[in-house]
Steps between C-alpha positions, in 0.01 A plus 500: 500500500460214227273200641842291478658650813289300788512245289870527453556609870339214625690246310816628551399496926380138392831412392682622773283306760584185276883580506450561886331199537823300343712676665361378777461173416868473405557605848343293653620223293860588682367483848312797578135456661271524230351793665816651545573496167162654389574805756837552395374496138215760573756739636758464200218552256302799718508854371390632895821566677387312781179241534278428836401167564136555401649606157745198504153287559295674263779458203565135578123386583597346744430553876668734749652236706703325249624834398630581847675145550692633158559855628684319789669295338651731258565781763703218718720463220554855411337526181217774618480777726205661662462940419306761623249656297358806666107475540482103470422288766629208384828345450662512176789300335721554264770293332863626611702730265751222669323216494747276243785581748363395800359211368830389425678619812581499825143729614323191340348349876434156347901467325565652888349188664633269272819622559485478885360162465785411299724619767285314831542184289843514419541531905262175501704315277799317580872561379570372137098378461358506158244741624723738655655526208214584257360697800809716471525520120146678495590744804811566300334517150245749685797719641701554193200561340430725720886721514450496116171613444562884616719552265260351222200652683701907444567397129143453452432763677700743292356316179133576623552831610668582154212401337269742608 
């Protein structure tokens, strides 16, 4: 081995942590907790096919508690799921193989609440109101999204799975 490779090895890991890291910030710069972001990152970029918390910590240098608020967070909205791995006492995550689709869909808990909250204040709201109205234009902008997006969600399916 020529005295390149660490040297090589290392920077490439370098810039991968540095395209995680803006990843991340992009995300974040949309909406997503800053932590959130930095998780989700770490297990787009990971090699492991699943991470612990303690890893999630270790990688991020950041403490174990802000790393579970994240791992909450992004199993609410369906992003991660926890696996078994035999021998290991510890919970691991990994991102969904499905995680794009139910981020967009129906199985997505926080569109789920926004949707029924759509619906209790349409009930609030009086006949003809302006915010009935643009109450009911998101609950219906949610639900055709939702009758269309199977079909869309199969074709990328089929794409993906074609693919390798």
């Amino acid at each position: 081995m020529s005295p390149i490779g660490p040297e090589v090895a290392l920077s490439a890991q370098n810039d991968q942590r540095r395209q995680a890291e803006e990843l991340a910030l992009m995300l974040s710069d949309f909406g997503m907790q800053r932590m959130s972001a930095r998780v989700m990152a770490a297990f787009l970029f990971t090699e492991k096919p699943s991470l612990t918390l303690g890893e999630l910590a270790e990688e991020l240098d950041v403490s174990q508690g802000s790393v579970s608020g994240a791992l909450k967070m992004l199993h609410h909205v369906g992003m991660l799921e926890r696996v078994p791995v035999p021998g290991s006492r510890r919970d691991h995550h990994r991102l969904r193989r499905d995680a794009w689709e139910r981020l967009y869909s129906r199985q997505n808990e926080v569109v789920r609440k926004m949707m029924a909250a759509a619906e209790e204040g349409i009930a609030a709201t009086g006949e003809g109101s302006l915010a009935r109205e643009r109450l009911q234009e998101m609950y219906d902008f949610y639900n055709f999204m939702f009758d269309e997006l199977p079909l869309l969600f199969d074709r990328w399916r089929e794409k993906r799975d074609s693919q390798g």
